Coordinates of C-alpha atoms in Angstrom, one line a residue:
Chain D
M201 CA 124.7 57.3 151.9
S202 CA 127.6 55.2 153.1
V203 CA 131.2 56.3 153.0
E204 CA 131.8 53.5 150.5
A205 CA 129.1 54.7 148.2
V206 CA 130.5 58.3 148.2
T207 CA 133.9 57.0 147.5
A208 CA 132.7 54.9 144.7
E209 CA 130.9 57.7 143.1
N210 CA 133.5 60.5 143.4
Q211 CA 136.5 58.6 142.4
A212 CA 137.4 56.8 139.2
P213 CA 137.7 53.1 139.9
P214 CA 141.3 52.7 141.1
K215 CA 143.5 51.0 138.5
P216 CA 144.9 47.8 139.9
R217 CA 148.6 48.6 140.3
R218 CA 150.3 45.5 139.2
K219 CA 153.8 46.3 140.5
L220 CA 156.1 43.4 141.1
R221 CA 156.3 44.5 144.8
N222 CA 152.5 43.9 145.1
Y223 CA 153.1 40.3 144.1
L224 CA 155.4 39.7 147.0
L225 CA 152.9 39.3 149.8
D226 CA 154.9 36.7 151.7
P227 CA 158.5 37.3 150.4
Q228 CA 160.0 34.5 152.7
F229 CA 157.7 31.8 151.2
Q230 CA 157.7 33.1 147.7
M231 CA 161.4 33.8 147.4
K232 CA 162.2 30.3 148.8
Y233 CA 160.4 28.5 146.1
V234 CA 161.3 31.0 143.3
G235 CA 164.8 30.5 144.5
M236 CA 164.5 26.7 144.3
V237 CA 163.1 26.8 140.7
V238 CA 165.6 29.4 139.6
G239 CA 168.4 27.6 141.3
V240 CA 167.6 24.3 139.6
T241 CA 167.4 26.2 136.3
F242 CA 170.7 28.0 137.0
V243 CA 172.6 24.8 137.8
V244 CA 171.2 22.7 134.9
A245 CA 171.5 25.5 132.3
S246 CA 175.0 26.4 133.5
V247 CA 176.1 22.8 133.1
L248 CA 174.5 22.7 129.6
G249 CA 176.1 26.1 128.9
A250 CA 179.5 24.9 129.9
F251 CA 179.1 21.9 127.7
V252 CA 178.1 24.1 124.7
Y253 CA 180.9 26.5 125.4
D254 CA 183.4 23.7 125.5
F255 CA 182.1 22.3 122.3
S256 CA 182.1 25.7 120.6
T257 CA 185.7 26.5 121.7
S258 CA 187.0 23.2 120.4
L259 CA 185.1 23.9 117.1
T260 CA 186.7 27.3 116.8
D261 CA 190.1 25.9 117.6
S262 CA 189.8 23.3 114.8
M263 CA 188.5 26.0 112.5
M264 CA 191.4 28.2 113.4
A265 CA 193.8 25.3 112.8
N266 CA 192.2 24.9 109.4
E267 CA 192.4 28.5 108.6
L268 CA 196.0 28.6 109.6
L269 CA 196.7 25.7 107.2
L270 CA 194.8 27.5 104.5
D271 CA 196.8 30.6 105.3
E272 CA 200.0 28.7 104.5
Y273 CA 198.7 28.3 101.0
Q274 CA 196.9 31.5 100.5
G275 CA 198.6 34.0 102.8
S276 CA 195.3 35.8 103.1
A277 CA 195.3 36.6 106.8
S278 CA 197.8 36.9 109.6
F279 CA 197.9 34.5 112.6
Q280 CA 196.8 37.4 114.9
Q281 CA 193.8 38.2 112.8
I282 CA 192.7 34.6 112.6
E283 CA 193.2 34.1 116.4
E284 CA 191.3 37.3 117.1
R285 CA 188.4 36.2 115.0
A286 CA 188.3 32.8 116.7
R287 CA 188.4 34.3 120.2
A288 CA 185.7 36.8 119.3
F289 CA 183.6 33.9 118.3
D290 CA 184.2 32.2 121.6
R291 CA 183.4 35.4 123.5
F292 CA 180.2 35.7 121.5
V293 CA 179.2 32.2 122.4
L294 CA 180.1 32.7 126.1
I295 CA 178.1 35.9 126.3
S296 CA 175.2 34.2 124.5
I297 CA 175.2 31.4 127.0
I298 CA 175.3 33.8 129.9
L299 CA 172.5 35.9 128.5
G300 CA 170.6 32.7 127.8
V301 CA 170.9 31.4 131.4
L302 CA 170.0 34.9 132.7
S303 CA 166.9 35.1 130.5
L304 CA 165.8 31.7 131.7
V305 CA 166.4 32.7 135.3
V306 CA 164.5 36.0 134.9
A307 CA 161.6 34.4 133.0
L308 CA 161.2 31.6 135.7
G309 CA 161.8 34.1 138.5
L310 CA 158.9 36.2 137.3
T311 CA 156.7 33.2 136.6
G312 CA 157.5 31.9 140.1
I313 CA 156.5 35.2 141.8
V314 CA 153.2 35.4 139.9
V315 CA 152.5 31.7 140.6
T316 CA 153.2 31.8 144.4
H317 CA 151.2 35.0 144.6
K318 CA 148.1 33.1 143.7
V319 CA 148.6 30.9 146.7
V320 CA 149.9 33.5 149.2
G321 CA 147.1 36.0 148.5
P322 CA 144.3 33.6 149.4
A323 CA 146.2 32.2 152.4
Y324 CA 146.5 35.8 153.7
K325 CA 142.9 36.5 153.2
M326 CA 141.8 33.2 154.9
R327 CA 144.0 34.1 157.9
L328 CA 142.1 37.4 158.3
L329 CA 138.7 35.5 158.0
L330 CA 139.7 32.8 160.5
S331 CA 140.8 35.5 162.9
E332 CA 137.4 37.2 162.6
I333 CA 135.7 33.8 163.2
G334 CA 137.9 33.4 166.3
E335 CA 136.7 36.8 167.5
G336 CA 133.2 35.4 167.5
R337 CA 131.9 36.7 164.2
L338 CA 130.4 33.6 162.5
S339 CA 130.2 34.9 159.0
L340 CA 132.6 35.3 156.1
R341 CA 133.2 38.7 154.7
G342 CA 135.0 38.4 151.5
R343 CA 135.5 35.9 148.7
L344 CA 138.6 34.7 146.9
R345 CA 139.2 36.2 143.5
R346 CA 138.8 34.1 140.4
G347 CA 142.2 32.6 139.5
D348 CA 143.1 32.4 143.2
E349 CA 144.3 29.0 144.4
L350 CA 143.3 27.2 147.6
Q351 CA 139.7 27.6 146.5
S352 CA 138.8 24.1 147.9
L353 CA 140.3 25.1 151.3
F354 CA 138.2 28.3 151.2
V355 CA 135.1 26.2 150.5
S356 CA 136.0 24.2 153.6
V357 CA 136.2 27.4 155.6
E358 CA 132.7 28.4 154.3
E359 CA 131.2 25.0 155.1
M360 CA 132.7 25.1 158.6
V361 CA 131.2 28.6 159.2
D362 CA 127.8 27.4 157.8
R363 CA 127.8 24.5 160.2
L364 CA 129.0 26.5 163.2
R365 CA 126.2 29.0 162.4
A366 CA 123.6 26.3 162.1
E367 CA 124.7 24.8 165.4
R368 CA 124.6 28.2 167.1
E369 CA 121.1 28.9 165.7
E370 CA 119.9 25.6 167.3
Q371 CA 121.5 26.6 170.6
I372 CA 119.8 30.0 170.4
D373 CA 116.4 28.3 169.7
A374 CA 116.9 25.9 172.6
L375 CA 117.8 28.8 174.9
D376 CA 114.8 30.8 173.8
R377 CA 112.4 27.8 174.4
A378 CA 113.9 27.1 177.8
I379 CA 113.8 30.8 178.8
A380 CA 110.2 31.1 177.7
K381 CA 109.2 28.0 179.7
L382 CA 111.0 29.2 182.8
R383 CA 109.5 32.7 182.5
A384 CA 106.0 31.2 182.2
G385 CA 106.8 29.1 185.3
D386 CA 105.6 25.8 183.8
D387 CA 107.7 22.8 182.8
R388 CA 110.7 23.9 184.9
D389 CA 112.2 20.5 185.0
Q390 CA 111.9 20.0 181.2
A391 CA 113.4 23.4 180.6
L392 CA 116.3 22.6 182.9
A393 CA 116.7 19.2 181.3
S394 CA 117.0 20.8 177.9
L395 CA 119.6 23.3 179.2
E396 CA 121.6 20.5 180.7
A397 CA 121.4 18.6 177.4
M398 CA 122.7 21.6 175.6
R399 CA 125.5 22.0 178.2
D400 CA 126.5 18.4 177.7
Q401 CA 126.5 18.7 174.0
M402 CA 128.7 21.8 174.3
A403 CA 131.1 20.0 176.6
R404 CA 131.4 17.1 174.2
S405 CA 132.6 19.4 171.5
L406 CA 135.6 20.3 173.8
E407 CA 136.7 16.7 174.2
Chain M
M242 CA 136.6 -4.3 166.7
S243 CA 136.4 -2.1 163.8
V244 CA 137.8 -2.9 160.4
E245 CA 140.4 -0.1 160.8
A246 CA 141.6 -1.6 164.1
V247 CA 142.0 -5.1 162.6
T248 CA 143.9 -3.7 159.6
A249 CA 146.1 -1.7 161.9
E250 CA 146.9 -4.7 164.1
N251 CA 147.5 -7.2 161.4
Q252 CA 149.8 -5.2 159.2
A253 CA 153.2 -3.8 159.8
P254 CA 153.3 0.0 159.9
P255 CA 153.3 1.0 156.2
K256 CA 156.6 2.4 155.1
P257 CA 156.1 5.9 153.7
R258 CA 156.2 5.3 149.9
R259 CA 157.8 8.2 148.3
K260 CA 156.5 7.6 144.9
L261 CA 156.0 10.4 142.5
R262 CA 152.3 9.6 142.5
N263 CA 152.2 10.3 146.2
Y264 CA 153.4 13.8 145.6
L265 CA 150.4 14.4 143.3
L266 CA 147.7 15.0 145.9
D267 CA 146.0 17.7 143.9
P268 CA 147.0 16.9 140.3
Q269 CA 144.9 19.7 138.8
F270 CA 146.5 22.4 140.8
Q271 CA 150.0 20.9 140.8
M272 CA 150.1 20.2 137.1
K273 CA 148.8 23.6 136.2
Y274 CA 151.7 25.3 137.9
V275 CA 154.3 22.7 137.0
G276 CA 153.0 23.2 133.4
M277 CA 153.4 26.9 133.6
V278 CA 157.0 26.7 134.9
V279 CA 157.9 23.9 132.5
G280 CA 156.2 25.7 129.6
V281 CA 158.1 28.9 130.2
T282 CA 161.3 26.9 130.4
F283 CA 160.5 25.0 127.2
V284 CA 159.8 28.1 125.2
V285 CA 162.8 30.1 126.4
A286 CA 165.2 27.2 126.2
S287 CA 163.9 26.2 122.8
V288 CA 164.4 29.7 121.4
L289 CA 167.9 29.7 122.9
G290 CA 168.5 26.2 121.5
A291 CA 167.3 27.3 118.0
F292 CA 169.7 30.2 118.2
V293 CA 172.6 27.9 119.3
Y294 CA 171.8 25.4 116.6
D295 CA 171.7 28.1 113.9
F296 CA 175.0 29.4 115.1
S297 CA 176.5 25.9 115.2
T298 CA 175.4 25.0 111.7
S299 CA 176.8 28.2 110.2
L300 CA 180.0 27.4 112.0
T301 CA 180.2 23.8 110.6
D302 CA 179.2 25.1 107.2
S303 CA 182.1 27.5 107.3
M304 CA 184.4 24.8 108.7
M305 CA 183.3 22.5 105.8
A306 CA 184.0 25.2 103.3
N307 CA 187.5 25.6 104.7
E308 CA 188.1 21.9 104.7
L309 CA 186.9 21.7 101.1
L310 CA 189.4 24.4 100.2
L311 CA 192.1 22.6 102.1
D312 CA 191.0 19.5 100.3
E313 CA 191.8 21.1 96.9
Y314 CA 195.4 21.4 98.1
Q315 CA 195.8 18.2 100.1
G316 CA 193.4 15.8 98.5
S317 CA 193.0 14.2 101.9
A318 CA 189.3 13.6 102.0
S319 CA 186.4 13.3 99.7
F320 CA 183.5 15.9 99.6
Q321 CA 181.1 13.2 100.9
Q322 CA 183.3 12.4 103.9
I323 CA 183.7 16.1 104.8
E324 CA 180.0 16.8 104.4
E325 CA 179.1 13.7 106.5
R326 CA 181.4 14.8 109.3
A327 CA 179.9 18.3 109.2
R328 CA 176.3 16.9 109.3
A329 CA 177.2 14.5 112.1
F330 CA 178.4 17.5 114.0
D331 CA 175.2 19.3 113.4
R332 CA 173.1 16.3 114.5
F333 CA 175.2 16.0 117.6
V334 CA 174.5 19.7 118.4
L335 CA 170.8 19.3 117.7
I336 CA 170.5 16.2 119.9
S337 CA 172.5 17.9 122.7
I338 CA 170.1 20.8 122.6
I339 CA 167.1 18.6 122.6
L340 CA 168.5 16.6 125.5
G341 CA 169.4 19.8 127.3
V342 CA 165.9 21.3 127.0
L343 CA 164.5 17.9 128.1
S344 CA 166.7 17.7 131.1
L345 CA 165.7 21.3 132.1
V346 CA 162.1 20.4 131.7
V347 CA 162.4 17.2 133.7
A348 CA 164.4 18.9 136.4
L349 CA 161.9 21.7 136.8
G350 CA 159.0 19.4 136.5
L351 CA 160.2 17.3 139.4
T352 CA 161.1 20.4 141.4
G353 CA 157.6 21.8 140.7
I354 CA 155.8 18.7 141.9
V355 CA 157.8 18.5 145.1
V356 CA 157.3 22.3 145.7
T357 CA 153.6 22.3 145.1
H358 CA 153.2 19.2 147.2
K359 CA 154.4 21.2 150.2
V360 CA 151.5 23.5 149.7
V361 CA 148.8 21.0 148.6
G362 CA 149.5 18.5 151.5
P363 CA 148.9 21.1 154.3
A364 CA 145.9 22.5 152.4
Y365 CA 144.4 19.0 152.3
K366 CA 145.1 18.4 156.0
M367 CA 143.5 21.7 156.9
R368 CA 140.4 20.9 154.9
L369 CA 140.0 17.7 157.0
L370 CA 140.5 19.6 160.3
L371 CA 138.1 22.4 159.3
S372 CA 135.5 19.7 158.4
E373 CA 135.9 18.2 161.9
I374 CA 135.5 21.6 163.5
G375 CA 132.4 22.1 161.4
E376 CA 131.1 18.8 162.8
G377 CA 131.3 20.3 166.2
R378 CA 134.7 19.0 167.5
L379 CA 136.5 22.0 168.7
S380 CA 140.0 20.5 168.8
L381 CA 142.8 20.0 166.3
R382 CA 143.9 16.5 165.8
G383 CA 147.1 16.7 163.8
R384 CA 149.9 19.0 163.1
L385 CA 151.6 20.1 159.9
R386 CA 154.9 18.4 159.2
R387 CA 158.1 20.4 159.4
G388 CA 158.9 21.7 155.9
D389 CA 155.2 22.0 155.1
E390 CA 154.1 25.4 153.9
L391 CA 151.0 27.4 154.9
Q392 CA 152.2 27.1 158.5
S393 CA 151.0 30.6 159.3
L394 CA 147.5 29.7 158.0
F395 CA 147.6 26.6 160.2
V396 CA 148.5 28.8 163.2
S397 CA 145.4 30.9 162.4
V398 CA 143.3 27.8 162.4
E399 CA 144.8 26.9 165.8
E400 CA 144.1 30.3 167.2
M401 CA 140.6 30.2 165.9
V402 CA 140.0 26.9 167.6
D403 CA 141.5 28.1 170.9
R404 CA 139.2 31.1 170.9
L405 CA 136.1 29.1 170.0
R406 CA 137.0 26.7 172.8
A407 CA 137.5 29.5 175.3
E408 CA 134.2 31.1 174.2
R409 CA 132.4 27.8 174.6
E410 CA 134.0 27.2 178.0
E411 CA 132.6 30.5 179.1
Q412 CA 129.2 29.6 177.8
I413 CA 129.3 26.2 179.6
D414 CA 130.2 28.0 182.8
A415 CA 127.4 30.5 182.4
L416 CA 124.9 27.6 181.7
D417 CA 126.2 25.7 184.8
R418 CA 125.8 28.7 187.1
A419 CA 122.3 29.4 185.7
I420 CA 121.2 25.8 186.0
A421 CA 122.5 25.6 189.6
K422 CA 120.6 28.7 190.6
L423 CA 117.4 27.5 188.9
R424 CA 117.7 24.1 190.6
A425 CA 118.3 25.7 194.0
G426 CA 115.2 27.9 193.3
D427 CA 116.8 31.1 194.3
D428 CA 117.7 34.1 192.0
R429 CA 115.5 32.9 189.3
D430 CA 115.4 36.4 187.6
Q431 CA 119.2 36.7 187.8
A432 CA 119.6 33.2 186.2
L433 CA 117.2 34.1 183.4
A434 CA 118.9 37.4 182.8
S435 CA 122.3 35.6 182.4
L436 CA 120.7 33.1 180.0
E437 CA 119.3 35.9 178.0
A438 CA 122.6 37.7 178.0
M439 CA 124.2 34.6 176.6
R440 CA 121.5 34.2 174.1
D441 CA 122.0 37.8 172.9
Q442 CA 125.8 37.4 172.7
M443 CA 125.3 34.2 170.6
A444 CA 122.8 36.0 168.3
R445 CA 125.3 38.8 167.8
S446 CA 127.9 36.4 166.5
L447 CA 125.5 35.5 163.7
E448 CA 125.1 39.1 162.5

């Protein structure tokens, strides 16, 4: 029984720990783009917010002016009370705008991290696979997960490995046939010619 | 002369056309993520906008009520005029909010397309390169542009190609030595042993 099988039997399947940190596989790349999206939002939303705030304060000012006029007739509130109420309104608007911009930034920041993770994860996995191929293991151990991006790039890696394998299998066959002929002692020239053909084909791939 | 060569000679070098369409190399992937970011913005900004609009209409209502009160004393404006002014204010706020949400959506949509293009472009180029490697050309024609993403994945492709080349060069050397020995007619057993060693090493890479 393999170690893997033992582990699988004795342990409950590990719950995937979906911490935010786990989504930051390549913080440099991810934060750059999250930063861009969040930055654009921050600038646009702040400009809009400033506009809304300006509009709101001029509205409360005119409201205050009206109330002061009313006050002259009714005597229902002091100037301080009316001004305090108007300023409280303005503060409320300002805080709402700041909270609004912050909630946009947080919502898009989280979206950006999750989105970039779906690109960074597969890229990381492919780097490991390409490194194994470079070390001379012409097979792919591993698949992308559903929902991962760069699937078509992964398919290209698979196709490349398949073709490199097929080429190598042909080379092994050619070697086997040449070796068998040379061992048997017949057709030495033909065997050598096929080895040379193989050598030339290999050399062409390096051009 | 090939069609390509004729085309290349007779035409001026094409100016890079930075149309939005050119940024949509992989519309399915790009629009999915642009859609996610824009969708989140749309929902959050609309909720905020509805809140602002609600706040603004209650403000204009109270302003209108005050003006009507004033009106009783001053007789300066008709009820219709005051109501029209208040509703015009509300429409102005509503249109501002809609334009605000739209400008956020457009700004983030464009940002998203440019951002995803920096991932999709290199992925596309790497697919072409991997396809060439699969066809047996162990060299990389092409580089990523500065500012492209997936640079580290591209480095892994380069390293893989370098290692596959080095391995192939060793194989060619081994073949050359074995062929030379077999041609010379001496050390036949040693030459066959080295061919078999090479064959075994190749077979191991397929495991």
